[in-house]
Amino acid sequence: MMKYLARLSGICLALLLSFGSAQALAAEPNTIWRLLDYMAVDYAAAVEDGEVVNEVEYEEMVEFAGSVRSGIAELPERPGRVRLEANAKQLEADILSMAPVDQVATAARKLAADLLAIYPITLSPSRAPDLERGRLLYQETCASCHGVSGNGRGPASAGLDPPPIAFTDVDRARQRSIMGLYQVIDQGIDGTAMPGFSQLSSDDRWALAFYSGSVAFEPADEGARLWKSDSELRKRFPDLAALTKITPDELAGEIGQERADALMAYLRANPSAIADAAGPLGITRTRLAEAERAHANGNISRAKELALSAYLDGFEPVEPILATRNPDLLVRIESGMMDLRAAIDADLPTSAISERIRAIEGLLVQAENVLAPESATGWSTFVASFAILLREGLEALLIVIAMIAFVRKAGQDRALRFVHGGWTGALVAGAFTWLAATYLLDISGAGRESIEAFGALIAALVLLSVGVWMHGKSQADNWQRYIRDKLGKALSRGSLWFLFGIVFLVVYREVFETILFYAALSAQGSTGYLLAGAATAGLLLVVIAWLLLRYSRTLPIGKFFAYSSVLIALLAIVLIGKGIAGLQEAGVIGIAQIAGGPRLSMLGVYPTFQVIGAQFAMASALLLGFWINHTRASNNDRSRDAV
């Protein structure tokens, strides 16, 4: 496996440079980062106290510095690249002047960090690596050269020059980041027996990197104690990316060598500790910090992506719980997130972006207190479960009841099976969605919002036509037999599947959203209270359905169509607002905020010009349709009177 991790990497790249090809290799962010990482570690082997102590190593450092400079110049044009070029030239000048080791190492690592901010590459695994899997992979692919224990003296190491890296070398391990190991595993070292292992899955490569990086450090209880007792240290590692980028030596500069070794031993062997501690709000904070750095570096598009991820991948999963415990705080955080994205879209100065991020971070502290495990009670879970199902179910129920009453009024009971098939099919599809999302697929935050948003938009457009159509029938109070005849013919011409489709679409959207909310609630435990809340809401929905069906039977057909058309029109306006807001949250369309505008999520009202404009357009279309219906009915009445 990683036989030549550092020194052989340097020899290989030096040979390539001599043939004029290393500069081409360095024109990739990954390769530039690897060169900088190598220089930060091995410059100390070339220069000491301003004097060259190893001529070969020093020549490599000089050539690597030139390769980094030229490689950065060949990267795609982006804001901040000019600054990278200037810093690369300064690093090259420092090496030529045999500057102190600490100065060069610091400059190389800072340049590497700035490079990643402008040209992002894979920084961390998507989930906590499996160290047992990493150990097995190491034994299969690495132990023959690096030794079973990682001492660099495996049976295949004889005659290799330079010898394979000893992962048990603590001094060397202190200078290596997990990301550096991952890059070598991924790409290999050209011109040597060290191949790339890109055929392994990303999860396997990360598992192997974490295992290799943990061999040198003896497990100790002190590391676990530090992690669990020191909140400041936990803040230092908000996510796995923070762990993969840092070297033990860098951490030692902050907290001391002994504490750094103990903490690195624990975290590299137990990366799930970070994943568990970070949680959704930890992801939010990390993404916000990265967005701030990206904006400061002039990478506006990256800042937009990270600000959106802060909401979708970090905050959105905790929304259902926060909505039941402190809905006002939820609205303030959502508004703050939306304001941040709007500010980035408007290309406001970094100071304005930072001010908004500080305000959001303050709100996140409040949210953490509200969401703390000690704040969770069985009663709060019951209330949340009850409120979610009642809210989501009522919206779907109104449409289903309207369709059932519609076919009954038309005297077409045979169509009922299509209505019932629509909502039962939606429930079945929802169950499969839950199974797929839980066991097969990882639906992203943007994917969730997009599914909900497009479902709402399609339903709103369908309800627009249904609402106008029903209103038209309400103008024919004296023609009930004519209406029944026409409805019967219409239903026989294939609109039965239309009924099925609209019921399925509306109910599935609500089922999908309910699944997401209940998935978040179930993570709190209190399963009994969760089920009790859902059962209570379900019973209440049954009672509401019974009352609506019974009342609708006594309504004259004209009034039924009039009331139903108004109800469906209102639902269409609500859904168009929710659909546009969902697309904004998914980053599909932009945000133009209305300062001080209302925010009533239950009614689909959000303070953006896009949402309000869409709702105004929907209301205008409905009113126009109603006016046309009224005009036609009046003309028909005059024609009948004339006859």
XYZ file of C-alpha atoms in Angstrom:
643
model
C 0.000 0.000 0.000
C 1.399 3.429 0.920
C 5.033 2.324 0.577
C 6.457 5.683 -0.377
C 4.005 8.075 1.204
C 6.204 11.131 1.428
C 9.819 10.724 0.390
C 9.083 8.577 -2.637
C 6.324 10.987 -3.605
C 8.936 13.711 -3.640
C 11.421 11.690 -5.739
C 8.716 10.740 -8.219
C 7.537 14.310 -8.650
C 11.093 15.569 -8.954
C 11.718 13.149 -11.834
C 8.550 14.272 -13.531
C 9.605 17.879 -13.130
C 12.878 17.114 -14.831
C 10.937 15.971 -17.876
C 8.738 19.042 -17.816
C 5.531 17.241 -16.883
C 5.085 18.047 -13.211
C 3.807 21.505 -13.970
C 0.999 19.971 -15.968
C 0.254 17.620 -13.071
C 0.163 20.542 -10.664
C -2.552 22.280 -12.627
C -5.130 20.320 -10.602
C -6.221 21.515 -7.134
C -5.734 18.007 -5.691
C -2.140 17.798 -6.906
C -1.302 21.337 -5.802
C -2.691 20.553 -2.368
C -0.578 17.385 -2.159
C 2.568 19.336 -3.070
C 1.854 21.955 -0.416
C 1.150 19.272 2.169
C 4.429 17.562 1.306
C 6.376 20.829 1.467
C 4.912 21.742 4.865
C 6.217 18.460 6.280
C 9.506 17.797 4.464
C 11.023 21.287 4.181
C 12.436 20.623 7.656
C 14.522 17.798 6.195
C 16.069 20.180 3.634
C 16.873 23.353 5.617
C 17.984 23.951 9.164
C 18.902 27.307 10.717
C 19.037 28.958 7.295
C 21.392 26.353 5.848
C 20.771 23.549 3.357
C 21.289 20.217 5.122
C 20.092 17.942 2.305
C 20.772 19.110 -1.221
C 18.403 16.631 -2.911
C 15.540 17.515 -0.567
C 16.158 21.225 -1.036
C 16.131 20.942 -4.830
C 12.804 19.150 -4.548
C 11.412 21.952 -2.378
C 12.505 24.587 -4.897
C 11.002 22.698 -7.815
C 7.793 21.950 -5.925
C 7.405 25.626 -5.083
C 7.774 26.548 -8.761
C 5.302 23.826 -9.703
C 2.749 25.151 -7.188
C 3.153 28.694 -8.502
C 2.725 27.709 -12.149
C -0.033 25.227 -11.329
C -2.117 27.877 -9.571
C -1.641 30.199 -12.548
C -3.148 27.506 -14.812
C -6.241 26.904 -12.672
C -9.598 28.189 -13.993
C -10.172 31.881 -13.397
C -11.996 32.511 -10.120
C -12.172 35.402 -7.666
C -9.244 35.063 -5.290
C -6.884 33.297 -7.682
C -4.700 36.412 -7.994
C -4.166 36.360 -4.240
C -3.252 32.661 -4.386
C -0.664 33.394 -7.088
C 0.871 36.174 -4.997
C 1.119 33.924 -1.930
C 2.614 31.102 -4.030
C 5.305 33.483 -5.317
C 6.063 34.540 -1.746
C 6.325 30.889 -0.655
C 8.748 30.212 -3.486
C 10.821 33.255 -2.458
C 10.890 32.030 1.176
C 12.230 28.643 0.089
C 14.845 30.213 -2.203
C 16.029 32.364 0.695
C 16.081 29.320 3.029
C 13.560 30.875 5.411
C 12.925 29.283 8.822
C 11.108 25.951 8.847
C 8.112 27.223 10.828
C 7.645 30.154 8.460
C 7.605 27.933 5.350
C 5.383 25.282 6.950
C 2.859 27.903 8.083
C 2.834 29.614 4.678
C 2.385 26.285 2.837
C -0.509 25.208 5.046
C -2.216 28.590 4.794
C -1.902 28.542 1.019
C -3.338 25.001 0.980
C -6.314 26.121 3.105
C -6.967 29.144 0.871
C -6.726 26.904 -2.194
C -9.464 24.633 -0.819
C -11.722 27.598 -0.092
C -11.573 28.729 -3.722
C -11.230 25.340 -5.465
C -13.049 22.891 -3.135
C -12.112 19.219 -3.214
C -13.275 16.267 -1.117
C -12.432 17.144 2.478
C -14.222 14.562 4.547
C -16.289 11.378 4.408
C -20.058 11.667 4.162
C -20.388 9.517 7.283
C -18.143 8.311 10.105
C -15.676 5.753 8.653
C -15.758 2.138 9.790
C -12.354 1.508 11.398
C -12.851 -2.257 11.457
C -13.399 -2.127 7.712
C -10.248 -0.016 7.428
C -8.257 -2.608 9.406
C -9.399 -5.427 7.127
C -8.548 -3.417 4.009
C -5.129 -2.612 5.447
C -4.387 -6.287 6.035
C -5.511 -7.148 2.488
C -3.738 -4.386 0.565
C -1.055 -2.777 2.730
C 0.367 -5.223 5.268
C 2.625 -7.043 2.775
C 4.787 -3.916 2.462
C 4.010 -1.816 5.512
C 3.853 -4.736 7.931
C 0.945 -6.155 9.881
C 1.621 -3.732 12.716
C 2.405 -0.834 10.357
C 6.142 -0.788 11.177
C 7.152 -0.656 7.478
C 8.808 -4.083 7.481
C 6.359 -6.330 5.672
C 7.536 -9.409 3.729
C 7.402 -7.522 0.412
C 9.419 -4.559 1.714
C 12.833 -6.174 1.189
C 14.911 -4.315 -1.376
C 12.565 -1.367 -1.698
C 14.423 1.936 -1.812
C 13.297 4.043 -0.113
C 11.662 1.614 2.308
C 7.895 1.680 2.899
C 6.608 4.258 5.323
C 6.320 3.086 8.930
C 2.907 4.151 10.136
C 4.074 3.479 13.687
C 6.537 6.407 13.407
C 4.896 8.903 15.778
C 6.998 11.892 14.682
C 5.999 11.308 11.063
C 2.347 10.654 11.921
C 2.139 13.932 13.834
C 2.861 15.789 10.600
C 0.292 13.964 8.448
C -3.372 14.807 8.039
C -6.023 12.212 7.276
C -6.829 14.132 4.123
C -3.224 13.796 2.966
C -3.411 10.035 3.451
C -6.716 9.895 1.591
C -5.267 11.776 -1.383
C -2.385 9.306 -1.722
C -4.744 6.326 -1.418
C -7.001 7.856 -4.041
C -4.345 8.877 -6.597
C -1.313 6.747 -5.810
C 2.192 7.913 -6.695
C 2.954 7.966 -10.412
C 6.070 6.145 -11.610
C 6.281 3.911 -8.535
C 4.861 0.616 -7.336
C 2.375 2.616 -5.244
C -0.931 2.478 -7.179
C -4.028 4.533 -6.659
C -6.974 2.760 -5.105
C -9.741 4.692 -6.831
C -11.501 1.380 -7.487
C -12.362 1.294 -3.797
C -15.473 3.138 -2.760
C -15.042 6.551 -1.170
C -16.151 5.104 2.175
C -13.471 2.389 1.956
C -10.744 4.884 1.069
C -11.659 7.048 4.048
C -11.779 3.991 6.329
C -8.280 3.005 5.165
C -6.966 6.558 5.645
C -8.356 6.793 9.179
C -6.971 3.386 10.143
C -3.519 4.165 8.706
C -3.488 7.500 10.496
C -4.388 5.957 13.853
C -1.718 3.209 13.997
C 0.978 5.435 15.527
C -1.145 6.571 18.469
C -1.797 4.360 21.468
C -5.452 4.322 22.561
C -5.851 6.143 25.870
C -8.762 6.993 28.151
C -7.412 10.536 28.379
C -8.515 11.323 24.828
C -12.085 10.244 25.504
C -12.115 12.229 28.737
C -10.864 15.365 26.983
C -13.467 15.051 24.243
C -16.374 14.538 26.617
C -15.390 17.137 29.196
C -14.009 20.042 27.141
C -16.711 21.866 25.175
C -14.130 24.162 23.574
C -12.349 21.175 22.052
C -15.654 19.908 20.674
C -16.205 23.290 19.062
C -12.750 22.937 17.476
C -14.044 19.864 15.624
C -17.590 20.689 14.530
C -17.495 18.067 11.774
C -15.348 15.381 10.188
C -13.806 17.867 7.733
C -12.157 19.679 10.648
C -10.570 16.397 11.759
C -9.370 15.305 8.318
C -7.596 18.608 7.577
C -5.600 19.093 10.767
C -2.302 17.421 11.680
C -1.516 16.426 15.283
C 1.379 18.903 15.243
C -0.971 21.745 14.306
C -3.309 20.780 17.136
C -0.338 20.544 19.503
C 0.384 24.197 18.768
C -3.039 24.994 20.201
C -3.401 22.621 23.165
C 0.018 21.023 23.754
C 1.603 17.833 22.436
C 0.409 15.434 25.118
C -3.226 16.534 24.927
C -3.096 16.637 21.114
C -1.733 13.082 20.890
C -4.403 11.800 23.277
C -7.230 13.570 21.446
C -6.001 12.522 17.999
C -5.668 8.916 19.186
C -9.291 8.982 20.328
C -10.850 10.852 17.398
C -8.980 9.040 14.617
C -9.987 5.721 16.137
C -13.531 6.928 16.946
C -14.599 9.396 14.223
C -18.234 8.663 15.026
C -17.738 10.743 18.193
C -17.565 13.864 16.011
C -20.464 12.821 13.833
C -22.586 12.203 16.926
C -21.575 15.431 18.647
C -21.983 17.701 15.626
C -25.617 16.939 14.926
C -27.674 18.963 12.469
C -26.931 22.340 14.082
C -23.219 21.545 14.057
C -23.505 21.042 10.308
C -25.329 24.372 10.072
C -22.554 26.214 11.905
C -19.847 24.590 9.818
C -21.545 25.444 6.533
C -22.113 29.027 7.651
C -18.445 29.418 8.581
C -17.386 27.942 5.244
C -19.813 30.236 3.408
C -18.315 33.242 5.189
C -14.777 32.216 4.211
C -15.789 31.512 0.619
C -17.444 34.929 0.344
C -14.389 36.621 1.847
C -12.254 34.868 -0.790
C -14.510 36.177 -3.531
C -16.064 32.790 -4.368
C -19.690 33.951 -4.400
C -21.134 30.860 -6.082
C -19.537 28.602 -3.465
C -20.838 30.853 -0.682
C -24.361 30.457 -2.099
C -24.039 26.660 -2.150
C -22.778 26.535 1.428
C -25.441 28.912 2.764
C -28.092 26.758 1.130
C -26.519 23.592 2.568
C -26.503 25.193 6.028
C -30.279 25.320 5.829
C -31.123 22.136 3.915
C -28.580 19.710 5.379
C -28.221 21.231 8.815
C -31.239 23.119 10.042
C -34.167 21.623 8.130
C -34.045 18.199 9.857
C -34.719 19.815 13.259
C -37.532 22.066 12.031
C -40.400 19.726 13.029
C -39.238 19.499 16.644
C -38.445 23.204 16.937
C -41.817 24.093 15.391
C -43.626 22.412 18.275
C -41.370 23.732 21.034
C -40.712 27.295 19.905
C -42.410 28.229 16.600
C -41.396 31.894 16.938
C -37.712 30.933 17.108
C -38.187 28.686 14.080
C -39.592 31.586 12.056
C -36.720 33.858 13.114
C -34.070 31.316 12.085
C -35.780 30.568 8.763
C -36.071 34.293 8.073
C -32.416 34.813 8.992
C -31.314 32.015 6.657
C -33.405 33.427 3.838
C -32.045 36.927 4.480
C -28.482 35.563 4.334
C -29.070 33.880 0.971
C -30.710 37.036 -0.365
C -27.712 39.094 0.809
C -25.297 36.765 -0.982
C -27.457 36.919 -4.116
C -27.349 40.721 -3.908
C -23.513 40.572 -3.619
C -23.428 42.632 -0.407
C -20.022 43.253 1.242
C -18.505 40.468 3.341
C -19.048 42.568 6.470
C -22.800 42.459 5.835
C -22.653 38.705 5.261
C -20.678 38.220 8.486
C -23.165 40.330 10.437
C -26.045 38.126 9.283
C -24.135 34.946 10.094
C -23.371 36.179 13.628
C -27.086 36.880 14.128
C -28.005 33.354 12.951
C -25.362 31.804 15.218
C -26.929 33.582 18.178
C -30.315 32.120 17.281
C -28.764 28.648 16.914
C -27.553 28.832 20.514
C -31.156 29.405 21.595
C -32.291 26.549 19.378
C -29.738 24.201 20.968
C -31.179 24.967 24.391
C -34.703 24.339 23.152
C -33.697 21.098 21.413
C -31.495 19.789 24.241
C -32.366 16.216 25.301
C -33.339 17.416 28.763
C -35.964 19.656 27.119
C -37.597 16.678 25.438
C -40.593 15.233 27.239
C -43.145 12.626 26.362
C -45.774 15.342 26.303
C -43.815 17.510 23.842
C -43.438 14.491 21.534
C -47.176 13.806 21.784
C -48.061 17.413 20.939
C -45.610 17.485 18.031
C -46.892 14.208 16.612
C -50.511 15.338 16.983
C -49.938 18.771 15.426
C -47.956 17.469 12.453
C -50.461 14.811 11.403
C -53.455 17.084 11.974
C -51.914 19.937 9.979
C -50.712 17.836 7.058
C -53.734 15.534 7.077
C -56.318 18.302 7.094
C -55.038 19.807 3.858
C -55.270 16.462 2.075
C -58.567 15.589 3.740
C -60.329 18.659 2.403
C -59.503 17.700 -1.181
C -60.481 14.044 -0.709
C -63.823 14.963 0.902
C -64.544 17.479 -1.855
C -63.928 14.816 -4.518
C -66.073 12.211 -2.704
C -68.925 14.663 -2.290
C -68.528 15.702 -5.922
C -69.037 12.221 -7.368
C -71.930 11.565 -4.991
C -73.649 14.762 -6.032
C -73.181 13.698 -9.624
C -74.854 10.385 -8.864
C -71.718 8.546 -10.005
C -70.908 6.297 -7.051
C -68.903 4.037 -9.353
C -66.268 6.793 -9.462
C -65.714 6.541 -5.724
C -63.264 3.689 -6.179
C -60.985 6.000 -8.180
C -61.047 8.595 -5.403
C -60.371 5.986 -2.734
C -57.744 4.423 -4.970
C -55.997 7.792 -5.196
C -55.552 8.362 -1.470
C -54.818 4.723 -0.620
C -52.279 4.605 -3.475
C -50.647 7.723 -2.047
C -50.347 6.065 1.367
C -48.754 2.975 -0.189
C -46.358 5.137 -2.223
C -45.519 7.023 0.955
C -44.662 3.757 2.720
C -42.325 2.778 -0.122
C -40.791 6.258 -0.024
C -40.083 5.836 3.680
C -38.494 2.433 3.104
C -36.358 3.750 0.245
C -35.255 6.853 2.143
C -34.423 4.787 5.226
C -32.675 1.784 3.693
C -31.820 2.480 0.050
C -31.469 6.163 -0.768
C -30.077 9.274 0.859
C -32.504 12.007 -0.162
C -30.728 15.349 0.078
C -32.266 18.441 1.620
C -32.588 20.007 -1.821
C -34.224 16.817 -3.093
C -36.770 16.856 -0.285
C -37.664 20.479 -0.865
C -37.886 20.003 -4.626
C -40.242 17.019 -4.335
C -42.530 18.946 -2.003
C -42.311 22.124 -4.066
C -43.052 20.583 -7.450
C -45.857 18.533 -5.915
C -47.399 21.698 -4.510
C -47.066 23.594 -7.804
C -48.641 20.833 -9.899
C -51.467 20.438 -7.377
C -52.045 24.210 -7.345
C -52.333 24.371 -11.137
C -54.733 21.408 -11.202
C -56.832 22.964 -8.426
C -56.985 26.197 -10.410
C -58.845 24.436 -13.208
C -60.971 22.397 -10.804
C -61.929 25.462 -8.778
C -62.970 27.481 -11.828
C -64.880 24.473 -13.215
C -66.775 23.913 -9.956
C -67.606 27.596 -9.685
C -69.091 27.432 -13.173
C -71.425 24.625 -12.087
C -72.551 26.628 -9.070
C -74.128 29.138 -11.500
C -76.654 26.506 -12.602
C -78.861 26.085 -9.528
C -81.955 25.615 -11.678
C -80.347 23.081 -13.995
C -79.523 20.312 -11.567
C -80.621 17.535 -13.927
C -78.572 19.104 -16.722
C -75.548 19.224 -14.437
C -75.947 15.580 -13.394
C -76.277 14.518 -17.008
C -73.229 16.488 -18.066
C -71.206 15.264 -15.115
C -72.177 11.692 -15.835
C -71.049 12.016 -19.444
C -67.874 13.764 -18.403
C -67.024 11.018 -15.946
C -67.681 8.371 -18.532
C -65.255 9.999 -20.944
C -62.193 9.228 -18.871
C -61.955 11.875 -16.189
C -62.084 9.101 -13.612
C -58.311 8.858 -13.862
C -58.162 12.620 -13.461
C -59.904 12.213 -10.082
C -57.444 9.493 -9.149
C -54.492 11.655 -10.169
C -55.441 14.792 -8.276
C -56.264 12.890 -5.083
C -53.034 10.871 -5.323
C -50.901 13.960 -5.953
C -52.303 16.059 -3.114
C -52.261 13.234 -0.565
C -48.783 11.983 -1.529
C -47.293 15.435 -1.065
C -48.676 15.606 2.477
C -47.611 12.014 3.213
C -44.071 12.758 2.018
C -43.787 15.805 4.255
C -45.276 13.916 7.202
C -42.692 11.128 6.754
C -39.862 13.654 7.009
C -41.318 15.209 10.155
C -41.946 11.882 11.867
C -38.448 10.664 11.000
C -37.070 13.648 12.917
C -39.420 13.095 15.857
C -38.649 9.386 16.118
C -34.975 10.203 16.719
C -35.979 11.648 20.125
C -37.327 8.344 21.376
C -40.656 8.427 23.248
C -42.150 6.158 20.600
C -45.265 5.523 22.678
C -46.071 9.228 22.917
C -45.362 9.667 19.208
C -47.817 6.906 18.291
C -50.383 8.217 20.753
C -50.208 11.694 19.214
C -50.575 10.272 15.716
C -53.521 8.074 16.758
C -55.293 11.012 18.410
C -54.836 13.203 15.340
C -56.009 10.340 13.123
C -59.200 9.932 15.154
C -59.872 13.661 14.990
C -59.397 13.615 11.210
C -61.907 10.765 10.971
C -64.455 12.813 12.946
C -63.857 15.869 10.743
C -64.237 13.729 7.630
C -67.533 12.277 8.889
C -68.922 15.737 9.700
C -67.890 17.146 6.330
C -69.399 14.241 4.402
C -72.640 14.379 6.358
C -72.976 18.140 5.951
C -72.151 18.057 2.242
C -75.023 15.608 1.608
C -77.594 18.160 2.821
C -76.258 20.993 0.656
C -78.107 21.800 -2.578
C -75.875 20.970 -5.507
C -75.426 24.615 -6.488
C -74.291 25.668 -3.025
C -72.038 22.616 -2.799
C -70.228 23.633 -5.969
C -70.028 27.262 -4.812
C -68.551 26.404 -1.405
C -66.244 23.744 -2.858
C -64.937 26.118 -5.506
C -64.045 28.711 -2.864
C -62.322 26.067 -0.706
C -60.343 24.694 -3.632
C -59.420 28.215 -4.761
C -58.007 29.003 -1.321
C -56.046 25.746 -1.284
C -54.647 26.542 -4.742
C -53.380 29.910 -3.460
C -51.844 28.262 -0.388
C -50.138 25.546 -2.440
C -48.710 27.912 -5.057
C -47.126 29.894 -2.216
C -45.685 26.780 -0.598
C -44.405 25.535 -3.948
C -42.537 28.748 -4.779
C -41.144 28.972 -1.232
C -39.986 25.348 -1.488
C -38.132 26.065 -4.728
C -36.472 29.031 -3.041
C -35.406 26.868 -0.102
C -34.045 24.276 -2.539
C -32.041 26.983 -4.310
C -33.893 26.501 -7.609
C -35.083 30.107 -7.852
C -33.791 33.323 -6.336
C -35.010 35.293 -3.333
C -36.175 38.906 -3.364
C -37.281 39.658 0.167
C -40.036 42.015 1.269
C -38.742 43.866 4.311
C -41.146 43.411 7.207
C -43.466 41.280 5.077
C -45.803 38.713 6.634
C -44.812 35.078 7.127
C -47.722 32.674 7.584
C -46.469 29.251 6.547
C -49.842 27.597 7.205
C -51.320 29.841 4.496
C -48.304 29.589 2.190
C -47.481 33.266 2.727
C -43.763 34.117 2.814
C -42.108 37.558 2.670
C -40.656 37.360 -0.834
C -41.790 39.039 -4.024
C -41.747 35.696 -5.851
C -44.173 34.030 -3.416
C -46.528 36.991 -3.085
C -46.405 37.547 -6.841
C -47.281 33.909 -7.555
C -50.166 33.981 -5.086
C -51.431 37.235 -6.568
C -51.267 35.730 -10.058
C -53.144 32.623 -8.876
C -55.810 34.714 -7.157
C -56.157 36.874 -10.274
C -56.579 33.804 -12.486
C -59.218 32.397 -10.158
C -61.121 35.686 -9.986
C -60.979 36.000 -13.761
C -62.355 32.484 -14.133
C -65.121 33.171 -11.629
C -66.015 36.431 -13.396
C -66.198 34.650 -16.768
C -68.457 31.995 -15.223
C -70.715 34.651 -13.733
C -70.903 36.543 -17.007
C -71.812 33.396 -18.929
C -74.480 32.481 -16.384
C -75.988 35.980 -16.599
C -76.071 35.842 -20.391
C -77.725 32.432 -20.267
C -80.337 33.733 -17.836
C -81.120 36.683 -20.114
C -81.369 34.382 -23.122
C -83.756 32.064 -21.274
C -85.907 35.008 -20.116
C -86.057 36.326 -23.675
C -87.332 32.950 -24.850
